[in-house]
Amino acid sequence: MNSLMIYLAIGVLLFVLGLLAVLTSKNLVKILMGVELILNGAGLNFVAFTRFVAGNLDGQLAALFIIVVAASEAAVALAIILNFYRQIRSIDVDLADSLRG
Amino acid sequence: MDPTPSLFAQILFVIAAVVTVVSAAIVVFSGRILHSAFALLFTFCGVAALYVFLFADFLAVTQILIYVGGILILIIFGLLLTQRVMDLRFIDQSHQRIGSVLLAAVFAAALIAVVVGTPWRIASQSDAPTVEIIGVSMLTQYLVPFEMASMLLLVALIGAVWLARPRRGYHE
């Protein structure tokens, strides 16, 4: 628990798992969950660096702003998902092709 | 900090790390979307526990308050509002598996190369409480980002309400 590497490894795992969720899922809500995993991995990295490398608390403030951005992103994304569902009666991303030529 | 943490703390740390990673894997690979949502709860709590081990006390509480209390509730609401309620399985078919796994592997390799290849300068670690320092720098050095964040939240919430309101045009 005293080593930077463990935290960075967990951050990498969270990022890669979130990326997999975003890429493979057809469900809009699950894509949103993947984005949240990615943001958590980034925040964990920031906090680990602020403890082991930086020597000040700038990384914790960055992680705090990440949480703020994640909250507003989730609110707007769910509003968009609700609208999408209301029009198409599904949240399958493959059905969002109205703009396809 | 105590150079050799107690066995109890080490066991707690291992539990937190394993819970975080395993539940994140369940989020991704579970076929049922509601199971993913509940596994996300354990991921968020595990990350909060890791923040505690990093001496980020304020951030750990904020993580639980906002992620578990706010974002996760929003996600579950969105899930239950957009699925047919009788179909409790909420199956999520995945697609384009091979390309996704390849791309994720490339990203993982690049990140691991950077993490292993960089000579990190380990600084001295302080165990002081962080709330006061964060509060002071929010109102001095980080005043502009702080105000921008409050504006962003206001705009995002008003925009979300405006987007999600029922309209007469196509509401069946």
Short mmCIF file of C-alpha atoms in Angstrom, two decimals:
data_model
loop_
_atom_site.label_atom_id
_atom_site.label_comp_id
_atom_site.label_asym_id
_atom_site.label_seq_id
_atom_site.Cartn_x
_atom_site.Cartn_y
_atom_site.Cartn_z
CA MET A 1 0.00 0.00 0.00
CA ASN A 2 3.02 2.26 0.06
CA SER A 3 3.91 2.03 -3.56
CA LEU A 4 2.88 4.25 -6.44
CA MET A 5 2.86 1.29 -8.81
CA ILE A 6 -0.13 -0.45 -7.23
CA TYR A 7 -2.30 2.63 -7.60
CA LEU A 8 -1.16 3.20 -11.17
CA ALA A 9 -1.93 -0.44 -11.99
CA ILE A 10 -5.46 -0.10 -10.58
CA GLY A 11 -5.86 3.13 -12.58
CA VAL A 12 -4.78 1.40 -15.79
CA LEU A 13 -7.19 -1.49 -15.13
CA LEU A 14 -10.11 0.87 -14.49
CA PHE A 15 -9.31 2.81 -17.66
CA VAL A 16 -9.02 -0.27 -19.85
CA LEU A 17 -12.20 -1.85 -18.45
CA GLY A 18 -14.09 1.41 -19.01
CA LEU A 19 -12.78 1.62 -22.55
CA LEU A 20 -13.95 -1.95 -23.18
CA ALA A 21 -17.42 -1.10 -21.89
CA VAL A 22 -17.62 1.98 -24.11
CA LEU A 23 -16.46 0.09 -27.19
CA THR A 24 -18.40 -3.16 -26.87
CA SER A 25 -21.74 -2.17 -25.41
CA LYS A 26 -24.83 -1.38 -27.44
CA ASN A 27 -26.66 -0.04 -24.41
CA LEU A 28 -26.35 3.74 -23.95
CA VAL A 29 -26.53 3.52 -20.15
CA LYS A 30 -23.73 0.97 -20.06
CA ILE A 31 -21.59 3.24 -22.23
CA LEU A 32 -22.19 5.95 -19.62
CA MET A 33 -21.04 3.51 -16.92
CA GLY A 34 -17.85 2.90 -18.90
CA VAL A 35 -17.19 6.64 -19.05
CA GLU A 36 -17.60 6.82 -15.29
CA LEU A 37 -15.06 3.99 -14.88
CA ILE A 38 -12.57 5.88 -17.06
CA LEU A 39 -13.04 9.08 -15.03
CA ASN A 40 -12.56 7.14 -11.78
CA GLY A 41 -9.31 5.68 -13.09
CA ALA A 42 -8.08 9.15 -14.02
CA GLY A 43 -9.03 10.54 -10.62
CA LEU A 44 -7.25 7.70 -8.84
CA ASN A 45 -4.10 8.45 -10.84
CA PHE A 46 -4.28 12.14 -9.95
CA VAL A 47 -4.59 11.40 -6.24
CA ALA A 48 -1.80 8.80 -6.33
CA PHE A 49 0.51 11.29 -8.02
CA THR A 50 -0.36 14.01 -5.55
CA ARG A 51 0.60 11.69 -2.69
CA PHE A 52 3.75 10.12 -4.08
CA VAL A 53 5.21 12.54 -6.63
CA ALA A 54 3.90 16.09 -6.39
CA GLY A 55 4.32 17.09 -2.77
CA ASN A 56 1.31 19.45 -2.88
CA LEU A 57 -2.43 18.99 -3.23
CA ASP A 58 -2.96 20.15 -6.83
CA GLY A 59 -3.80 16.62 -7.96
CA GLN A 60 -6.56 16.28 -5.39
CA LEU A 61 -8.11 19.50 -6.67
CA ALA A 62 -7.92 18.15 -10.21
CA ALA A 63 -9.69 14.99 -9.04
CA LEU A 64 -12.33 17.15 -7.38
CA PHE A 65 -12.98 18.99 -10.64
CA ILE A 66 -13.14 15.62 -12.42
CA ILE A 67 -15.97 14.64 -10.05
CA VAL A 68 -17.79 17.92 -10.82
CA VAL A 69 -17.47 17.38 -14.57
CA ALA A 70 -18.59 13.76 -14.20
CA ALA A 71 -21.71 14.84 -12.32
CA SER A 72 -22.77 17.36 -14.96
CA GLU A 73 -21.88 14.91 -17.73
CA ALA A 74 -24.07 12.22 -16.19
CA ALA A 75 -27.03 14.61 -15.86
CA VAL A 76 -26.85 15.79 -19.46
CA ALA A 77 -26.19 12.30 -20.83
CA LEU A 78 -29.21 10.86 -19.03
CA ALA A 79 -31.42 13.68 -20.33
CA ILE A 80 -30.23 12.85 -23.85
CA ILE A 81 -30.82 9.12 -23.23
CA LEU A 82 -34.38 9.79 -22.01
CA ASN A 83 -35.11 11.87 -25.13
CA PHE A 84 -33.63 9.17 -27.34
CA TYR A 85 -35.75 6.52 -25.66
CA ARG A 86 -38.87 8.65 -26.00
CA GLN A 87 -38.39 8.95 -29.75
CA ILE A 88 -37.10 5.49 -30.66
CA ARG A 89 -38.45 3.34 -27.78
CA SER A 90 -35.02 1.76 -27.34
CA ILE A 91 -31.57 2.76 -26.16
CA ASP A 92 -29.66 0.64 -28.66
CA VAL A 93 -26.94 2.89 -30.07
CA ASP A 94 -27.16 1.21 -33.47
CA LEU A 95 -30.62 2.72 -33.94
CA ALA A 96 -29.25 6.26 -33.76
CA ASP A 97 -28.67 6.49 -37.51
CA SER A 98 -31.11 9.22 -38.59
CA LEU A 99 -28.25 11.34 -39.92
CA ARG A 100 -26.78 8.52 -42.00
CA GLY A 101 -26.85 9.42 -45.70
CA MET B 1 3.65 7.75 7.79
CA ASP B 2 4.49 4.51 9.49
CA PRO B 3 7.02 2.90 7.13
CA THR B 4 5.62 -0.57 7.76
CA PRO B 5 1.84 -0.38 7.91
CA SER B 6 0.10 -2.80 10.20
CA LEU B 7 -1.05 -6.17 8.91
CA PHE B 8 -4.67 -5.15 9.40
CA ALA B 9 -4.22 -2.07 7.20
CA GLN B 10 -2.51 -4.15 4.54
CA ILE B 11 -5.35 -6.66 4.51
CA LEU B 12 -7.88 -3.82 4.23
CA PHE B 13 -5.92 -2.34 1.34
CA VAL B 14 -5.83 -5.63 -0.56
CA ILE B 15 -9.57 -6.06 -0.02
CA ALA B 16 -10.26 -2.53 -1.32
CA ALA B 17 -8.07 -3.03 -4.40
CA VAL B 18 -9.56 -6.43 -5.24
CA VAL B 19 -13.13 -5.20 -4.75
CA THR B 20 -12.47 -2.22 -7.03
CA VAL B 21 -10.98 -4.23 -9.88
CA VAL B 22 -13.30 -7.24 -9.68
CA SER B 23 -16.47 -5.18 -9.53
CA ALA B 24 -15.23 -3.03 -12.43
CA ALA B 25 -14.80 -6.26 -14.40
CA ILE B 26 -18.34 -7.29 -13.44
CA VAL B 27 -19.60 -3.91 -14.69
CA VAL B 28 -18.06 -4.59 -18.08
CA PHE B 29 -18.61 -8.30 -18.56
CA SER B 30 -21.94 -8.90 -16.83
CA GLY B 31 -24.62 -9.63 -19.38
CA ARG B 32 -27.35 -8.10 -17.26
CA ILE B 33 -27.29 -4.35 -17.17
CA LEU B 34 -28.80 -4.04 -13.70
CA HIS B 35 -26.01 -6.22 -12.28
CA SER B 36 -23.55 -3.82 -13.91
CA ALA B 37 -25.20 -0.88 -12.18
CA PHE B 38 -24.96 -2.52 -8.78
CA ALA B 39 -21.37 -3.64 -9.37
CA LEU B 40 -20.59 0.00 -10.15
CA LEU B 41 -21.61 0.79 -6.54
CA PHE B 42 -18.79 -1.43 -5.25
CA THR B 43 -16.31 0.08 -7.69
CA PHE B 44 -17.09 3.59 -6.46
CA CYS B 45 -16.85 2.54 -2.81
CA GLY B 46 -13.58 0.72 -3.50
CA VAL B 47 -12.09 3.82 -5.13
CA ALA B 48 -13.22 5.85 -2.12
CA ALA B 49 -11.42 3.37 0.16
CA LEU B 50 -8.27 3.74 -1.97
CA TYR B 51 -8.57 7.52 -1.56
CA VAL B 52 -8.55 6.96 2.21
CA PHE B 53 -5.35 4.94 1.88
CA LEU B 54 -3.89 7.86 -0.10
CA PHE B 55 -4.70 10.27 2.77
CA ALA B 56 -7.26 12.13 0.64
CA ASP B 57 -9.97 12.29 3.29
CA PHE B 58 -12.11 15.06 1.79
CA LEU B 59 -11.98 13.45 -1.64
CA ALA B 60 -13.07 10.07 -0.26
CA VAL B 61 -16.17 11.58 1.32
CA THR B 62 -16.92 13.58 -1.82
CA GLN B 63 -16.55 10.44 -3.92
CA ILE B 64 -19.17 8.61 -1.84
CA LEU B 65 -21.52 11.61 -1.66
CA ILE B 66 -21.46 12.50 -5.35
CA TYR B 67 -20.75 9.22 -7.12
CA VAL B 68 -22.77 6.84 -4.98
CA GLY B 69 -25.38 9.34 -3.83
CA GLY B 70 -25.77 11.23 -7.08
CA ILE B 71 -24.40 9.73 -10.25
CA LEU B 72 -25.21 6.11 -9.48
CA ILE B 73 -28.79 6.98 -8.52
CA LEU B 74 -29.10 8.94 -11.79
CA ILE B 75 -27.78 5.95 -13.74
CA ILE B 76 -30.21 3.52 -12.09
CA PHE B 77 -33.09 5.94 -12.67
CA GLY B 78 -32.10 6.24 -16.31
CA LEU B 79 -31.88 2.46 -16.56
CA LEU B 80 -35.30 1.83 -15.05
CA LEU B 81 -36.94 4.62 -17.07
CA THR B 82 -35.65 3.38 -20.39
CA GLN B 83 -36.22 -0.36 -20.16
CA ARG B 84 -39.47 -2.18 -20.44
CA VAL B 85 -40.26 -2.76 -16.80
CA MET B 86 -41.50 -6.31 -17.22
CA ASP B 87 -38.29 -7.39 -18.93
CA LEU B 88 -36.17 -7.63 -15.83
CA ARG B 89 -33.21 -9.29 -17.49
CA PHE B 90 -32.08 -6.14 -19.31
CA ILE B 91 -29.87 -8.14 -21.62
CA ASP B 92 -27.03 -6.21 -23.19
CA GLN B 93 -25.63 -7.77 -26.33
CA SER B 94 -22.07 -6.74 -26.95
CA HIS B 95 -20.67 -6.27 -30.40
CA GLN B 96 -17.36 -5.66 -32.23
CA ARG B 97 -15.55 -7.68 -29.57
CA ILE B 98 -12.27 -8.45 -31.34
CA GLY B 99 -11.50 -4.89 -32.43
CA SER B 100 -12.42 -3.53 -29.01
CA VAL B 101 -10.19 -5.98 -27.18
CA LEU B 102 -7.34 -5.20 -29.55
CA LEU B 103 -7.71 -1.44 -29.09
CA ALA B 104 -7.98 -1.81 -25.31
CA ALA B 105 -4.87 -4.00 -25.31
CA VAL B 106 -2.97 -1.36 -27.29
CA PHE B 107 -4.00 1.32 -24.80
CA ALA B 108 -3.07 -0.92 -21.87
CA ALA B 109 0.34 -1.67 -23.37
CA ALA B 110 1.01 2.02 -23.98
CA LEU B 111 -0.04 2.97 -20.43
CA ILE B 112 2.00 0.18 -18.85
CA ALA B 113 5.03 1.18 -20.93
CA VAL B 114 4.72 4.77 -19.69
CA VAL B 115 4.15 3.72 -16.06
CA VAL B 116 7.08 1.32 -16.00
CA GLY B 117 9.40 3.41 -18.16
CA THR B 118 9.13 6.72 -16.32
CA PRO B 119 11.56 7.29 -13.42
CA TRP B 120 9.09 8.63 -10.85
CA ARG B 121 10.58 11.02 -8.34
CA ILE B 122 9.11 9.96 -5.00
CA ALA B 123 8.45 13.05 -2.89
CA SER B 124 8.10 13.26 0.86
CA GLN B 125 4.62 12.33 2.01
CA SER B 126 2.56 14.32 4.45
CA ASP B 127 -0.24 12.82 6.49
CA ALA B 128 -1.91 16.14 7.36
CA PRO B 129 -5.68 16.53 6.94
CA THR B 130 -6.47 18.00 3.54
CA VAL B 131 -9.76 19.80 4.10
CA GLU B 132 -8.26 23.12 5.16
CA ILE B 133 -5.68 23.20 2.38
CA ILE B 134 -8.28 22.34 -0.25
CA GLY B 135 -10.70 24.94 1.11
CA VAL B 136 -8.10 27.69 1.10
CA SER B 137 -6.81 26.94 -2.37
CA MET B 138 -10.36 26.71 -3.74
CA LEU B 139 -10.82 30.36 -2.79
CA THR B 140 -7.35 31.64 -3.69
CA GLN B 141 -5.31 29.85 -6.33
CA TYR B 142 -8.22 27.90 -7.83
CA LEU B 143 -10.87 30.62 -7.57
CA VAL B 144 -11.51 30.88 -11.33
CA PRO B 145 -11.88 27.10 -11.91
CA PHE B 146 -14.10 26.94 -8.82
CA GLU B 147 -16.46 29.59 -10.18
CA MET B 148 -16.35 28.02 -13.64
CA ALA B 149 -17.30 24.67 -12.08
CA SER B 150 -20.31 26.22 -10.37
CA MET B 151 -21.41 27.84 -13.64
CA LEU B 152 -20.89 24.52 -15.43
CA LEU B 153 -23.06 22.70 -12.91
CA LEU B 154 -25.79 25.33 -13.19
CA VAL B 155 -25.79 25.27 -16.98
CA ALA B 156 -25.64 21.46 -17.11
CA LEU B 157 -28.53 20.98 -14.69
CA ILE B 158 -30.78 23.57 -16.35
CA GLY B 159 -29.89 22.09 -19.73
CA ALA B 160 -30.63 18.58 -18.52
CA VAL B 161 -34.05 19.60 -17.18
CA TRP B 162 -34.81 21.42 -20.44
CA LEU B 163 -33.74 18.43 -22.52
CA ALA B 164 -35.66 15.86 -20.51
CA ARG B 165 -38.93 17.77 -20.16
CA PRO B 166 -41.95 16.17 -21.80
CA ARG B 167 -42.98 17.81 -25.04
CA ARG B 168 -46.37 17.68 -26.64
CA GLY B 169 -45.09 17.01 -30.14
CA TYR B 170 -44.05 13.38 -30.02
CA HIS B 171 -44.99 12.26 -26.54
CA GLU B 172 -47.36 9.59 -27.93
#
